[in-house]
Tab-separated table of C-alpha atoms in Angstrom:
chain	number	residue	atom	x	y	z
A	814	UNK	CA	150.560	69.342	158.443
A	815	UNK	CA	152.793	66.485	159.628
A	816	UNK	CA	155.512	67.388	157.450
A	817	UNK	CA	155.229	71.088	158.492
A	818	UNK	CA	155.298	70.499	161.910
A	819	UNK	CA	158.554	67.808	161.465
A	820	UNK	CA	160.537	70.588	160.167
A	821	UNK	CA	159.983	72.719	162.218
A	822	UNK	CA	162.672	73.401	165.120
A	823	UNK	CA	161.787	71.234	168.502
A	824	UNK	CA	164.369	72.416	170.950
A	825	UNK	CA	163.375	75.321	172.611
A	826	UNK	CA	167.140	75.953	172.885
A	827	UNK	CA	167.079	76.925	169.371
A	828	UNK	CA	164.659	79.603	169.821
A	829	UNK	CA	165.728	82.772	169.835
A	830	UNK	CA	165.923	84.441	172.700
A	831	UNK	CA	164.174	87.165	172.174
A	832	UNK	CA	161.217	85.202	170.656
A	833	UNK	CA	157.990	84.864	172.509
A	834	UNK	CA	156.276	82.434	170.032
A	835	UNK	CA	156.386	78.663	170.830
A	836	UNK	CA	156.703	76.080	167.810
A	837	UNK	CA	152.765	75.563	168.579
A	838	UNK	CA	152.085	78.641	168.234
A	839	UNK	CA	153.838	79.008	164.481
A	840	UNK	CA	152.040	75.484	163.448
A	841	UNK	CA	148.826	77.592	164.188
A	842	UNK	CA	149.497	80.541	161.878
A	843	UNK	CA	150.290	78.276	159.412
A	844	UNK	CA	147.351	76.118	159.846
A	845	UNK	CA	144.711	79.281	159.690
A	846	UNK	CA	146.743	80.789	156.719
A	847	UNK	CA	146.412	77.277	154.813
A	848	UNK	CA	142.412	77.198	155.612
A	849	UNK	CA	142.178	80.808	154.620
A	850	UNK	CA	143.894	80.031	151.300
A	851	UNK	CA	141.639	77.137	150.583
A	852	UNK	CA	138.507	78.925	151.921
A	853	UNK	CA	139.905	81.725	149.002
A	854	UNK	CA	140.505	79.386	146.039
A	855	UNK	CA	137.126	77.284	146.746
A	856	UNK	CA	135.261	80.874	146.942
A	857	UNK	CA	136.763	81.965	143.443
A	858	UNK	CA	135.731	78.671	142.390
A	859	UNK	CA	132.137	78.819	142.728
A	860	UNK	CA	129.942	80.012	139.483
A	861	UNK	CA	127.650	82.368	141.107
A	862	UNK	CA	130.675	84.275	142.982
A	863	UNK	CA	132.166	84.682	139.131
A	864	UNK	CA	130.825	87.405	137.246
A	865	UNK	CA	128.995	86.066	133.599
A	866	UNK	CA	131.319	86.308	130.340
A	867	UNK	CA	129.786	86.718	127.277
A	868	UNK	CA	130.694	83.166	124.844
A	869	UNK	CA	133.657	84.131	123.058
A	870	UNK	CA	132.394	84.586	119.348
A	871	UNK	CA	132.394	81.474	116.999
A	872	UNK	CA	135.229	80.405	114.334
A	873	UNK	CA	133.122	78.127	112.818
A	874	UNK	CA	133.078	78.109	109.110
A	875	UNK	CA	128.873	78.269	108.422
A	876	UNK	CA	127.697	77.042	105.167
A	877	UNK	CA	126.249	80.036	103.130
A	878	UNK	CA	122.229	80.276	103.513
A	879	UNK	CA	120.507	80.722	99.808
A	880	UNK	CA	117.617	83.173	100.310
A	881	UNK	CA	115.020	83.252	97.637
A	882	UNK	CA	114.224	86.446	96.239
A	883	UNK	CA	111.230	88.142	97.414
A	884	UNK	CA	108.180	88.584	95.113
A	885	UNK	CA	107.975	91.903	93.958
A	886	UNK	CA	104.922	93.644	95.738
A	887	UNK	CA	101.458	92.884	94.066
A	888	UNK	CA	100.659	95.780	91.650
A	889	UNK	CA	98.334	96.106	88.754
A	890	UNK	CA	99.304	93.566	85.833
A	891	UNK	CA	100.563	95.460	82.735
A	892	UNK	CA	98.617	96.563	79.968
A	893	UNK	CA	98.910	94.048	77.012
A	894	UNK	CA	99.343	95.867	73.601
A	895	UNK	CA	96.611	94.773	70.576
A	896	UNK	CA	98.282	95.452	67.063
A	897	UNK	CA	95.197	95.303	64.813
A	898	UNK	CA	95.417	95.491	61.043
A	899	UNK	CA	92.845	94.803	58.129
A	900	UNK	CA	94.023	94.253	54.221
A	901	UNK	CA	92.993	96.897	53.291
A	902	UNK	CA	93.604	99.519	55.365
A	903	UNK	CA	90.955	101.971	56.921
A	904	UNK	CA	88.676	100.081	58.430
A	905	UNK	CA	86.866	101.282	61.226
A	906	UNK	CA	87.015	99.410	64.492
A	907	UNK	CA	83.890	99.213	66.983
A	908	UNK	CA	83.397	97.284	70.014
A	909	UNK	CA	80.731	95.028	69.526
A	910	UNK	CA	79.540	95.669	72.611
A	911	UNK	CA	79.390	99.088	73.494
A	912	UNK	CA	78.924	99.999	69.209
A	913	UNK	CA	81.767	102.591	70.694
A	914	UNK	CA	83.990	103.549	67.927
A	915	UNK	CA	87.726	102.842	68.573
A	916	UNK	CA	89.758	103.867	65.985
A	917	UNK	CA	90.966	103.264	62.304
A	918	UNK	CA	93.164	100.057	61.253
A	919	UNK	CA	95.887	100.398	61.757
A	920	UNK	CA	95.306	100.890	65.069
A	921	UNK	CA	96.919	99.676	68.587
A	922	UNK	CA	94.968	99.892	71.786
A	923	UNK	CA	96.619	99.146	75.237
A	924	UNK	CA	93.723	96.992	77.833
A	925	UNK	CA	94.364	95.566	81.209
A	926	UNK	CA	94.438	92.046	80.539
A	927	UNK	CA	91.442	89.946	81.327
A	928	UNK	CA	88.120	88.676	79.496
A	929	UNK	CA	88.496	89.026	75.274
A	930	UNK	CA	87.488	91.699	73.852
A	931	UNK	CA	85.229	91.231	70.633
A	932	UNK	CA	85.342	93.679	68.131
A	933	UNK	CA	83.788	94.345	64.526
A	934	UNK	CA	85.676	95.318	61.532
A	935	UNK	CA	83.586	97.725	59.193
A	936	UNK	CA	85.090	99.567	55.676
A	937	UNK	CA	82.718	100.493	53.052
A	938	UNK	CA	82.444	98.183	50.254
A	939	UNK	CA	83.218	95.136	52.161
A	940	UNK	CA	81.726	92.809	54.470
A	941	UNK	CA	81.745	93.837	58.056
A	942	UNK	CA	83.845	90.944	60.196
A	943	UNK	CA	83.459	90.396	63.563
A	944	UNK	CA	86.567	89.129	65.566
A	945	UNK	CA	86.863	87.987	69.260
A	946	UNK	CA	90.210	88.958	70.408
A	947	UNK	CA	91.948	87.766	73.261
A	948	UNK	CA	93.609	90.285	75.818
A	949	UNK	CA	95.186	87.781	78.031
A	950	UNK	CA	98.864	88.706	75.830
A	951	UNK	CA	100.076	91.436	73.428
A	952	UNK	CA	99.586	90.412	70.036
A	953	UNK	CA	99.491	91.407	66.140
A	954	UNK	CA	95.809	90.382	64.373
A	955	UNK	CA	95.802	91.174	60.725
A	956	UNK	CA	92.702	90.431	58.928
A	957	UNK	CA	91.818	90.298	55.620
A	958	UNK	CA	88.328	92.119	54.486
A	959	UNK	CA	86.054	90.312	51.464
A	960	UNK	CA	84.380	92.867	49.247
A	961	UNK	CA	80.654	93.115	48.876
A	962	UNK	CA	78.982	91.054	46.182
A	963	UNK	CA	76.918	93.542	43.843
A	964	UNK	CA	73.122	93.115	44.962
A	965	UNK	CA	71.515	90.307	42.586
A	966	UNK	CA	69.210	91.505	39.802
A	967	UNK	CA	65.885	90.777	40.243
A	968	UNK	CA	64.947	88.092	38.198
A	969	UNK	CA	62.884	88.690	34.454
A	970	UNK	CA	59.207	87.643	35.070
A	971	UNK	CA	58.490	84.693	32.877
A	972	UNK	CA	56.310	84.699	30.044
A	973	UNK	CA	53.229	82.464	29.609
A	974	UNK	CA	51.933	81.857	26.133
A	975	UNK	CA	47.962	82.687	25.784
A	976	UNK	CA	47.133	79.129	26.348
A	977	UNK	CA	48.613	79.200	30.311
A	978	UNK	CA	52.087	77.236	28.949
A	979	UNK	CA	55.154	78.496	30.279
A	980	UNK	CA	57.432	78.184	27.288
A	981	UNK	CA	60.673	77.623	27.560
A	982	UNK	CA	62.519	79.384	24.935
């Protein structure tokens, strides 16, 4: 304010003539102009007079995120494939179980997977076979079949000689 006031004019013979303001009077206009500049600038200033700008976006370089894949939604676990043979060929195949008959080897039956399955073999002139067979995996069984021994011959009744003496030629 001091140097404002120094420069300005302090003869009142300068003055124009025709001038009805006083050198007081002109330090006063500039005084309230200078307070209503500052009161401006210090109201701009303030946060809450300033409307909110969104954060300009971010140029940061972020390190790629590995997502593991999803598990594929629980369904019902595949069928597992039985491949079941005999040597020879034609046997029939029952479940031991049920004494259902399931087909003629070669055969290939399609289960859900879970306890084994146990099934018996059966082809005349052989021995029947019985087989537990897993169903936890698909898998090939090939069996081979024995053939039937010929029934045994009664044996010859032995002779005994008149005195009670087996003999033994």
């Amino acid at each position: 304010m001091d140097e404002v006031l120094g420069r300005l004019p302090t003869d009142e013979a300068k003055a124009t003539p025709g001038s009805k303001r006083t050198p007081i009077a002109a330090v006063a206009a500039l005084v309230v102009a200078a307070v209503a500049g500052v009161a401006a600038l210090v109201l701009g200033l303030r946060p809450e007079a300033r409307p909110a700008e969104p954060a300009p976006p971010s140029t940061s370089i972020l390190a790629p995120v590995v997502v593991p894949p999803t598990p594929p939604p629980p369904s019902a676990p595949a069928d597992v494939k039985l491949s079941l043979q005999t040597v020879p060929t034609g046997a029939e195949v029952v479940e031991a179980a049920t004494g259902a008959l399931l087909g003629v080897t070669p055969l290939t039956l399609e289960r859900p997977p879970g306890a084994p399955l146990t099934l018996r073999f059966e082809l005349k002139g052989y021995e029947p076979l019985t087989r537990e067979v897993p169903t936890s995996e698909s898998l090939r069984v090939e069996l081979p079949l024995s053939k039937k021994l010929p029934p045994l011959k009664p044996p010859k009744p032995v002779k005994t000689n008149k005195d009670g003496v087996l003999d033994p030629f």
